[in-house]
Amino acid sequence: MNAMTKTKGTQVLPLNTILAGDCIEQMNSLPAESVDLIFADPPYNLQLRGDLHRPDNSRVDAVDDHWDQFASFQVYDDFTRAWLKAAHRLLKPNGAIWVIGSYHNIFRVGASLQDAGYWILNDVVWRKSNPMPNFRGKRFTNAHETMIWASKSEGAKYTFNYEALKALNEGIQMRSDWVLPICNGGERLKDANGDKAHPTQKPMSLLHRVLVGSTNPGDVVLDPFFGTGTTGAVAKMLGRDWIGIEREESYREVATRRIADVRAFDRSALEVTRAKRAEPRVPFGQLVERGMLSPGETLVSPTGKIARVRADGTLVGDGVKGSIHQVGAHLEGAPSCNGWTYWQFRKDGKTVPIDVLRQQIRAEMADRA
Amino acid sequence: MNAMTKTKGTQVLPLNTILAGDCIEQMNSLPAESVDLIFADPPYNLQLRGDLHRPDNSRVDAVDDHWDQFASFQVYDDFTRAWLKAAHRLLKPNGAIWVIGSYHNIFRVGASLQDAGYWILNDVVWRKSNPMPNFRGKRFTNAHETMIWASKSEGAKYTFNYEALKALNEGIQMRSDWVLPICNGGERLKDANGDKAHPTQKPMSLLHRVLVGSTNPGDVVLDPFFGTGTTGAVAKMLGRDWIGIEREESYREVATRRIADVRAFDRSALEVTRAKRAEPRVPFGQLVERGMLSPGETLVSPTGKIARVRADGTLVGDGVKGSIHQVGAHLEGAPSCNGWTYWQFRKDGKTVPIDVLRQQIRAEMADRA
DNA sequence: TGGTCCATTGAATCGATTC
DNA sequence: GGAATCGATTCAATGGACC
């Protein structure tokens, strides 16, 4: 494994390695605001008395079942709040987190996320195409798990590769319910006895969608409950840096071997459909300056409205002067208008959207770069 | 309406009526342990900012009603705990509750349910077949809502009509994700102006499945946030008794008229839950996510053209990026192209159409249904 | 009567950059 | 830091108009 490092202030970020030990302690040892994305699959089959440290180490006296249950939730909440707080510190201001869980724990995790200042962006349902049936016929087949996607704070500029996800879904915007099979077959890691190496190994397809959608190549992805390292394996494939934290030595060994066998995809294949928002801005006036449109020339809209181009790159239509957007919005009585797609000019007897002229300029800019 | 009563101790249960006023006060006025099932659709605490416009500039008529406004999570939690406590008292020992919500509130509701001693049996996802899209391309389409089904306490003998649900689902065990359309068309109640009478009317299909699955004929069903009375209408159809509680007079009026028009054991009750079985659409991107094809891998066409797979499920060929169909059409100079039959990949020295991989996925989906 | 086209709408935490 | 400006962005279903 290639254990690179990045420096952040005076501290060092141990990239592409698995840290051993308690995830809260390990997260606290890493520099603040150094991670782009956290993917967390926290435990919920807790042996509460032994496994998890309580803040005051006092023993709970179980007065009755209800109280005992309530106390157990308290312990779980304390644990959840603690690791979410450590994670919050690690995230860059525009970072984000994904947490996966089932009805046993996801409601407590979600409420704790909100209380800790994270801002929920979506809850996403992983709809399993081949779940374990409910053999006793006493409940519904438990056929899904829930993921919460949240930014570090309200108003943060999280990463969302909308176009890439839309492409993954063949041109239709990606929904909050994902139909993907559970991890089995050759992907499912086995131990020496041929038993499954980890009880809840997540499928790589799930992480593929998460990482393509909410990170960019070169981003740092942290998984505080690394297990057998699905997050690391997919991150490596996709050209993202990763950090894993895992307490159990046996899982660390399996994950280390597994990730070593993974080959990163070719850099060019990782390029993803770009958002139009990311394209460089072109002022409309440049079309006039460059003679692509002439002052006095008439533009028409799909609705038959007309306006004339002025030398300073503004339009006049219906007595109103302003930008291509402002005049379009005025003529349509609309709150806003994208003038680039609204206005057309005449060329060889046909009407052509002025956006093609902008595309020409952008293509030239790309050639020169 | 037929306002029957049942007596419980010295108190009387007002059946098949809508009680006016605050749901907590009204619940506290009813006798303890008198209700078999509670279905609750509480305010979601949506936190809208400004106006939202569709790409065609029309304005989205969002939920901005006063009853959905809460000052903080703290206030919302207090409200939730209070009505859940009152509901808990009303339930018979073997009674159960359903609560529906979105990511804005459901995590808080779920945690409060657990804290109040309810025992979660399943979380059930309502996958909307026709959700409102995400207009700004900033998040995933919000395509589902979450329902929590819980018994009054751990170990309670709740009602679950396994066979009836299996029959509803064409002989296959009912899963925890239900695909049902949102409420529109003739079922959607309108006011005198032709506007929607209630912003969040739930579809009858949803309640039909809930009541068939978790009540028996003659059971008493309470809905503390009655709205326009979908719960009452479906309960009447299915021969269950119901009690509604609703603060807003206008909603009570609409609900009263609506339920009066319902005929018990209406034929439509049998059709209402039968969701259309949609042809499973398999996006090409899923082949990449699932590792059946790798980013960077080369595809070939029968005419000898080549293209490379990218991480987002698009292709690059001859410098053109796009879907399997678009790139195929470009390379052939054709107006359109079926990429599934056009493109082939190499396997064991042979070329195989990618459609084989799609068929593989469809077969898996059909096996498990 | 049937088919096509177009307008409408649904529980929504739905900008970014420059001035 | 607030205001102005640029300019990107939608899927499924229903129902009415029109031919």
CSV table of C-alpha atoms in Angstrom, one decimal, chain B residues 25-338:
chain,number,residue,atom,x,y,z
B,25,GLU,CA,-56.1,17.3,24.8
B,26,GLN,CA,-58.5,15.2,22.9
B,27,MET,CA,-56.5,12.0,23.3
B,28,ASN,CA,-56.3,12.7,27.0
B,29,SER,CA,-60.1,12.9,27.2
B,30,LEU,CA,-60.5,9.4,25.7
B,31,PRO,CA,-60.3,6.2,27.9
B,32,ALA,CA,-57.0,4.5,28.3
B,33,GLU,CA,-56.2,1.3,26.4
B,34,SER,CA,-59.1,1.6,24.0
B,35,VAL,CA,-57.6,1.8,20.6
B,36,ASP,CA,-56.1,-0.9,18.4
B,37,LEU,CA,-54.1,1.1,15.9
B,38,ILE,CA,-52.9,4.7,15.6
B,39,PHE,CA,-51.9,6.2,12.3
B,40,ALA,CA,-50.2,9.5,12.6
B,41,ASP,CA,-49.1,11.9,10.0
B,42,PRO,CA,-47.7,14.7,12.1
B,43,PRO,CA,-46.4,18.1,10.8
B,44,TYR,CA,-43.0,17.5,9.2
B,45,ASN,CA,-41.4,20.7,10.3
B,46,LEU,CA,-40.2,21.6,6.8
B,47,GLN,CA,-37.9,24.6,6.8
B,48,LEU,CA,-38.4,26.4,3.6
B,49,ARG,CA,-36.4,29.4,2.7
B,50,GLY,CA,-37.5,31.5,-0.3
B,51,ASP,CA,-39.6,30.7,-3.2
B,52,LEU,CA,-38.8,27.9,-5.5
B,53,HIS,CA,-39.4,28.0,-9.2
B,54,ARG,CA,-39.4,25.2,-11.8
B,55,PRO,CA,-37.1,25.5,-14.8
B,56,ASP,CA,-40.1,26.8,-16.7
B,57,ASN,CA,-40.4,29.7,-14.1
B,58,SER,CA,-43.7,28.5,-12.6
B,59,ARG,CA,-43.7,28.8,-8.9
B,60,VAL,CA,-43.9,25.7,-6.7
B,61,ASP,CA,-46.8,25.7,-4.3
B,62,ALA,CA,-45.0,24.6,-1.2
B,63,VAL,CA,-46.1,23.6,2.2
B,64,ASP,CA,-46.0,26.9,4.2
B,65,ASP,CA,-48.9,26.4,6.5
B,66,HIS,CA,-48.8,27.8,10.0
B,67,TRP,CA,-49.3,24.3,11.5
B,68,ASP,CA,-46.0,23.2,10.1
B,69,GLN,CA,-43.9,25.9,11.7
B,70,PHE,CA,-41.8,25.1,14.7
B,71,ALA,CA,-39.2,27.5,16.3
B,72,SER,CA,-36.5,24.8,16.9
B,73,PHE,CA,-35.8,21.1,17.2
B,74,GLN,CA,-36.3,21.5,20.9
B,75,VAL,CA,-39.9,22.8,20.4
B,76,TYR,CA,-40.6,20.1,17.9
B,77,ASP,CA,-39.2,17.4,20.2
B,78,ASP,CA,-41.4,18.6,23.1
B,79,PHE,CA,-44.5,18.5,20.8
B,80,THR,CA,-43.6,15.0,19.6
B,81,ARG,CA,-43.0,13.6,23.0
B,82,ALA,CA,-46.2,15.0,24.3
B,83,TRP,CA,-48.5,13.5,21.6
B,84,LEU,CA,-46.6,10.2,21.6
B,85,LYS,CA,-47.2,9.9,25.3
B,86,ALA,CA,-50.9,10.6,25.0
B,87,ALA,CA,-51.1,8.1,22.2
B,88,HIS,CA,-49.3,5.5,24.2
B,89,ARG,CA,-51.9,5.7,27.0
B,90,LEU,CA,-54.7,5.2,24.5
B,91,LEU,CA,-53.3,2.1,22.9
B,92,LYS,CA,-54.5,-1.4,24.0
B,93,PRO,CA,-51.6,-3.5,25.3
B,94,ASN,CA,-51.3,-5.3,22.0
B,95,GLY,CA,-52.0,-2.1,19.9
B,96,ALA,CA,-49.6,-0.6,17.5
B,97,ILE,CA,-48.7,2.8,15.9
B,98,TRP,CA,-47.6,4.0,12.4
B,99,VAL,CA,-46.0,7.4,12.0
B,100,ILE,CA,-45.0,8.8,8.6
B,101,GLY,CA,-42.4,11.5,8.0
B,102,SER,CA,-39.5,12.8,6.0
B,103,TYR,CA,-35.9,13.4,6.8
B,104,HIS,CA,-36.9,16.7,8.4
B,105,ASN,CA,-38.6,15.1,11.3
B,106,ILE,CA,-38.6,11.3,11.1
B,107,PHE,CA,-35.3,10.8,13.0
B,108,ARG,CA,-36.6,12.9,15.9
B,109,VAL,CA,-39.9,11.0,15.8
B,110,GLY,CA,-38.2,7.6,15.7
B,111,ALA,CA,-35.9,8.4,18.6
B,112,SER,CA,-38.8,9.8,20.7
B,113,LEU,CA,-40.8,6.6,19.9
B,114,GLN,CA,-38.0,4.5,21.3
B,115,ASP,CA,-37.6,6.7,24.3
B,116,ALA,CA,-41.3,6.5,25.0
B,117,GLY,CA,-41.1,2.7,25.3
B,118,TYR,CA,-42.6,1.8,21.9
B,119,TRP,CA,-40.9,-1.1,20.2
B,120,ILE,CA,-40.1,-0.6,16.5
B,121,LEU,CA,-41.2,-3.5,14.3
B,122,ASN,CA,-40.2,-2.2,10.9
B,123,ASP,CA,-39.4,1.0,9.1
B,124,VAL,CA,-41.3,1.0,5.9
B,125,VAL,CA,-40.3,3.2,2.9
B,126,TRP,CA,-43.0,4.6,0.7
B,127,ARG,CA,-41.2,4.9,-2.7
B,128,LYS,CA,-43.1,7.4,-4.8
B,129,SER,CA,-43.5,6.3,-8.3
B,130,ASN,CA,-44.1,10.0,-9.4
B,131,PRO,CA,-42.3,12.3,-6.9
B,132,MET,CA,-41.7,16.0,-7.5
B,133,PRO,CA,-38.2,16.3,-9.1
B,134,ASN,CA,-35.3,18.3,-7.7
B,135,PHE,CA,-35.5,21.5,-9.7
B,136,ARG,CA,-32.1,23.0,-9.0
B,137,GLY,CA,-30.0,19.9,-9.4
B,138,LYS,CA,-28.5,20.3,-6.0
B,139,ARG,CA,-29.7,17.1,-4.3
B,140,PHE,CA,-31.2,13.7,-5.0
B,141,THR,CA,-34.9,13.7,-6.0
B,142,ASN,CA,-36.8,13.4,-2.7
B,143,ALA,CA,-38.5,10.3,-3.9
B,144,HIS,CA,-39.6,8.6,-0.7
B,145,GLU,CA,-41.1,9.0,2.8
B,146,THR,CA,-40.5,6.9,5.8
B,147,MET,CA,-43.1,5.2,8.0
B,148,ILE,CA,-42.3,3.7,11.4
B,149,TRP,CA,-44.4,0.8,12.6
B,150,ALA,CA,-44.1,0.1,16.3
B,151,SER,CA,-45.9,-1.9,18.9
B,152,LYS,CA,-46.8,-0.4,22.3
B,153,SER,CA,-44.0,-2.3,24.0
B,154,GLU,CA,-41.4,-4.9,23.5
B,155,GLY,CA,-43.0,-8.4,23.4
B,156,ALA,CA,-46.5,-7.2,22.7
B,157,LYS,CA,-48.6,-9.4,20.4
B,158,TYR,CA,-49.3,-7.0,17.6
B,159,THR,CA,-51.5,-7.8,14.6
B,160,PHE,CA,-49.8,-8.7,11.4
B,161,ASN,CA,-51.8,-10.2,8.6
B,162,TYR,CA,-49.0,-11.9,6.8
B,163,GLU,CA,-51.0,-13.9,4.3
B,164,ALA,CA,-53.3,-11.0,3.4
B,165,LEU,CA,-50.3,-8.8,2.6
B,166,LYS,CA,-48.6,-11.6,0.6
B,167,ALA,CA,-51.8,-12.0,-1.4
B,168,LEU,CA,-51.8,-8.2,-2.1
B,169,ASN,CA,-48.2,-8.6,-3.3
B,170,GLU,CA,-49.0,-11.3,-5.9
B,171,GLY,CA,-48.0,-14.2,-3.7
B,172,ILE,CA,-44.6,-12.7,-2.6
B,173,GLN,CA,-43.8,-11.8,0.9
B,174,MET,CA,-44.3,-8.1,1.4
B,175,ARG,CA,-41.2,-6.1,1.7
B,176,SER,CA,-40.3,-3.0,3.7
B,177,ASP,CA,-40.4,-0.8,0.6
B,178,TRP,CA,-43.7,0.0,-1.0
B,179,VAL,CA,-43.9,1.5,-4.5
B,180,LEU,CA,-47.1,3.6,-4.7
B,181,PRO,CA,-48.0,6.8,-6.6
B,182,ILE,CA,-48.7,10.0,-4.8
B,183,CYS,CA,-52.2,11.2,-4.4
B,184,ASN,CA,-53.4,13.1,-7.4
B,185,GLY,CA,-56.1,12.9,-10.1
B,186,GLY,CA,-59.7,12.3,-9.0
B,187,GLU,CA,-58.6,11.2,-5.5
B,188,ARG,CA,-57.0,14.5,-4.7
B,189,LEU,CA,-59.6,16.7,-2.9
B,190,LYS,CA,-60.1,20.2,-4.2
B,191,ASP,CA,-61.6,23.3,-2.5
B,192,ALA,CA,-64.1,25.7,-4.1
B,193,ASN,CA,-61.4,27.4,-6.1
B,194,GLY,CA,-60.1,24.2,-7.5
B,195,ASP,CA,-57.0,24.3,-5.4
B,196,LYS,CA,-55.8,21.4,-3.4
B,197,ALA,CA,-57.9,21.2,-0.2
B,198,HIS,CA,-54.9,20.0,1.9
B,199,PRO,CA,-51.2,20.3,1.0
B,200,THR,CA,-50.2,16.8,2.0
B,201,GLN,CA,-53.1,14.4,1.4
B,202,LYS,CA,-52.0,10.8,1.6
B,203,PRO,CA,-53.0,8.2,-1.0
B,204,MET,CA,-55.6,5.7,0.0
B,205,SER,CA,-53.4,2.9,-1.3
B,206,LEU,CA,-51.0,3.6,1.5
B,207,LEU,CA,-53.6,3.4,4.2
B,208,HIS,CA,-55.2,0.4,2.6
B,209,ARG,CA,-51.9,-1.5,2.9
B,210,VAL,CA,-51.4,-0.3,6.5
B,211,LEU,CA,-54.9,-1.3,7.7
B,212,VAL,CA,-55.1,-4.6,5.9
B,213,GLY,CA,-51.7,-5.5,7.3
B,214,SER,CA,-52.0,-4.4,10.9
B,215,THR,CA,-55.7,-4.4,11.8
B,216,ASN,CA,-58.7,-6.7,11.7
B,217,PRO,CA,-62.3,-5.8,10.9
B,218,GLY,CA,-64.0,-4.2,13.8
B,219,ASP,CA,-60.7,-2.7,15.2
B,220,VAL,CA,-60.6,0.9,16.3
B,221,VAL,CA,-58.2,3.1,14.4
B,222,LEU,CA,-57.3,6.6,15.6
B,223,ASP,CA,-55.7,9.3,13.5
B,224,PRO,CA,-54.7,12.3,15.7
B,225,PHE,CA,-53.7,14.4,12.6
B,226,PHE,CA,-56.7,13.6,10.6
B,227,GLY,CA,-56.4,16.3,7.8
B,228,THR,CA,-58.9,15.4,5.0
B,229,GLY,CA,-59.5,12.0,6.5
B,230,THR,CA,-57.8,9.4,4.3
B,231,THR,CA,-57.5,7.2,7.4
B,232,GLY,CA,-61.2,7.4,8.1
B,233,ALA,CA,-62.2,6.8,4.5
B,234,VAL,CA,-60.1,3.7,4.1
B,235,ALA,CA,-61.1,2.4,7.6
B,236,LYS,CA,-64.8,2.7,6.6
B,237,MET,CA,-64.2,0.9,3.4
B,238,LEU,CA,-62.5,-1.9,5.2
B,239,GLY,CA,-65.0,-2.2,8.0
B,240,ARG,CA,-62.8,-0.8,10.7
B,241,ASP,CA,-64.1,1.8,13.2
B,242,TRP,CA,-62.2,5.1,13.3
B,243,ILE,CA,-61.7,8.2,15.3
B,244,GLY,CA,-60.2,11.4,13.8
B,245,ILE,CA,-58.8,14.5,15.6
B,246,GLU,CA,-58.3,17.7,13.6
B,247,ARG,CA,-57.8,21.3,14.6
B,248,GLU,CA,-58.7,23.0,11.3
B,249,GLU,CA,-62.4,23.4,10.7
B,250,SER,CA,-62.0,23.5,6.9
B,251,TYR,CA,-60.2,20.1,6.9
B,252,ARG,CA,-62.9,18.6,9.1
B,253,GLU,CA,-65.6,19.7,6.7
B,254,VAL,CA,-63.9,18.2,3.7
B,255,ALA,CA,-63.2,15.0,5.6
B,256,THR,CA,-66.8,14.7,6.8
B,257,ARG,CA,-68.2,15.0,3.3
B,258,ARG,CA,-65.6,12.7,1.9
B,259,ILE,CA,-66.2,9.9,4.3
B,260,ALA,CA,-70.0,10.2,4.0
B,261,ASP,CA,-69.5,9.3,0.3
B,262,VAL,CA,-67.5,6.2,1.0
B,263,ARG,CA,-69.3,2.9,0.8
B,264,ALA,CA,-68.0,0.2,3.1
B,265,PHE,CA,-66.3,-2.7,1.3
B,266,ASP,CA,-66.2,-0.5,-1.8
B,267,ARG,CA,-65.0,-2.4,-4.8
B,268,SER,CA,-62.2,0.2,-5.2
B,269,ALA,CA,-60.8,-0.9,-1.9
B,270,LEU,CA,-59.6,-4.1,-3.6
B,271,GLU,CA,-58.0,-2.3,-6.5
B,272,VAL,CA,-56.5,0.5,-4.6
B,273,THR,CA,-53.3,-1.1,-3.5
B,274,ARG,CA,-52.5,-3.0,-6.6
B,275,ALA,CA,-49.5,-1.0,-7.8
B,276,LYS,CA,-48.5,-1.3,-11.4
B,277,ARG,CA,-45.5,-3.6,-11.8
B,278,ALA,CA,-43.1,-1.4,-13.6
B,279,GLU,CA,-40.7,-2.8,-16.2
B,280,PRO,CA,-37.4,-2.8,-14.3
B,281,ARG,CA,-35.3,-0.1,-16.0
B,282,VAL,CA,-31.6,-0.9,-15.8
B,283,PRO,CA,-29.3,2.0,-16.4
B,284,PHE,CA,-26.0,1.3,-18.1
B,285,GLY,CA,-24.3,3.0,-15.2
B,286,GLN,CA,-25.3,0.1,-12.9
B,287,LEU,CA,-23.0,-2.2,-14.9
B,288,VAL,CA,-20.1,0.0,-14.0
B,289,GLU,CA,-21.2,0.5,-10.3
B,290,ARG,CA,-21.5,-3.2,-9.9
B,291,GLY,CA,-18.1,-4.0,-11.4
B,292,MET,CA,-19.4,-5.9,-14.4
B,293,LEU,CA,-17.6,-3.3,-16.6
B,294,SER,CA,-14.7,-1.2,-15.4
B,295,PRO,CA,-13.9,2.5,-16.0
B,296,GLY,CA,-11.3,2.6,-18.8
B,297,GLU,CA,-12.5,-0.7,-20.3
B,298,THR,CA,-12.9,-0.7,-24.1
B,299,LEU,CA,-16.1,-1.6,-25.9
B,300,VAL,CA,-16.3,-2.5,-29.6
B,301,SER,CA,-19.1,-2.3,-32.1
B,302,PRO,CA,-19.9,-4.8,-34.9
B,303,THR,CA,-18.6,-2.2,-37.3
B,304,GLY,CA,-15.2,-2.1,-35.5
B,305,LYS,CA,-15.7,1.2,-33.8
B,306,ILE,CA,-14.4,1.5,-30.2
B,307,ALA,CA,-15.2,3.5,-27.1
B,308,ARG,CA,-14.1,3.6,-23.5
B,309,VAL,CA,-16.2,3.3,-20.4
B,310,ARG,CA,-16.1,6.2,-17.8
B,311,ALA,CA,-16.8,6.0,-14.1
B,312,ASP,CA,-20.2,7.7,-14.5
B,313,GLY,CA,-21.5,5.3,-17.0
B,314,THR,CA,-20.9,7.4,-20.0
B,315,LEU,CA,-18.6,6.5,-23.0
B,316,VAL,CA,-15.9,8.3,-24.9
B,317,GLY,CA,-15.5,7.5,-28.5
B,318,ASP,CA,-13.9,9.5,-31.3
B,319,GLY,CA,-13.7,12.4,-28.8
B,320,VAL,CA,-17.4,12.4,-28.1
B,321,LYS,CA,-18.7,11.8,-24.6
B,322,GLY,CA,-22.2,10.6,-23.8
B,323,SER,CA,-24.5,7.7,-23.2
B,324,ILE,CA,-24.0,4.3,-24.9
B,325,HIS,CA,-26.8,5.3,-27.3
B,326,GLN,CA,-25.4,8.8,-28.1
B,327,VAL,CA,-21.9,7.7,-28.7
B,328,GLY,CA,-23.1,4.8,-30.9
B,329,ALA,CA,-25.2,7.1,-32.9
B,330,HIS,CA,-22.4,9.5,-33.4
B,331,LEU,CA,-19.9,6.9,-34.6
B,332,GLU,CA,-22.4,5.5,-37.1
B,333,GLY,CA,-23.6,9.0,-38.2
B,334,ALA,CA,-27.1,7.7,-37.4
B,335,PRO,CA,-29.9,9.7,-35.8
B,336,SER,CA,-30.2,7.1,-33.1
B,337,CYS,CA,-28.7,3.8,-31.9
B,338,ASN,CA,-29.6,1.1,-29.4
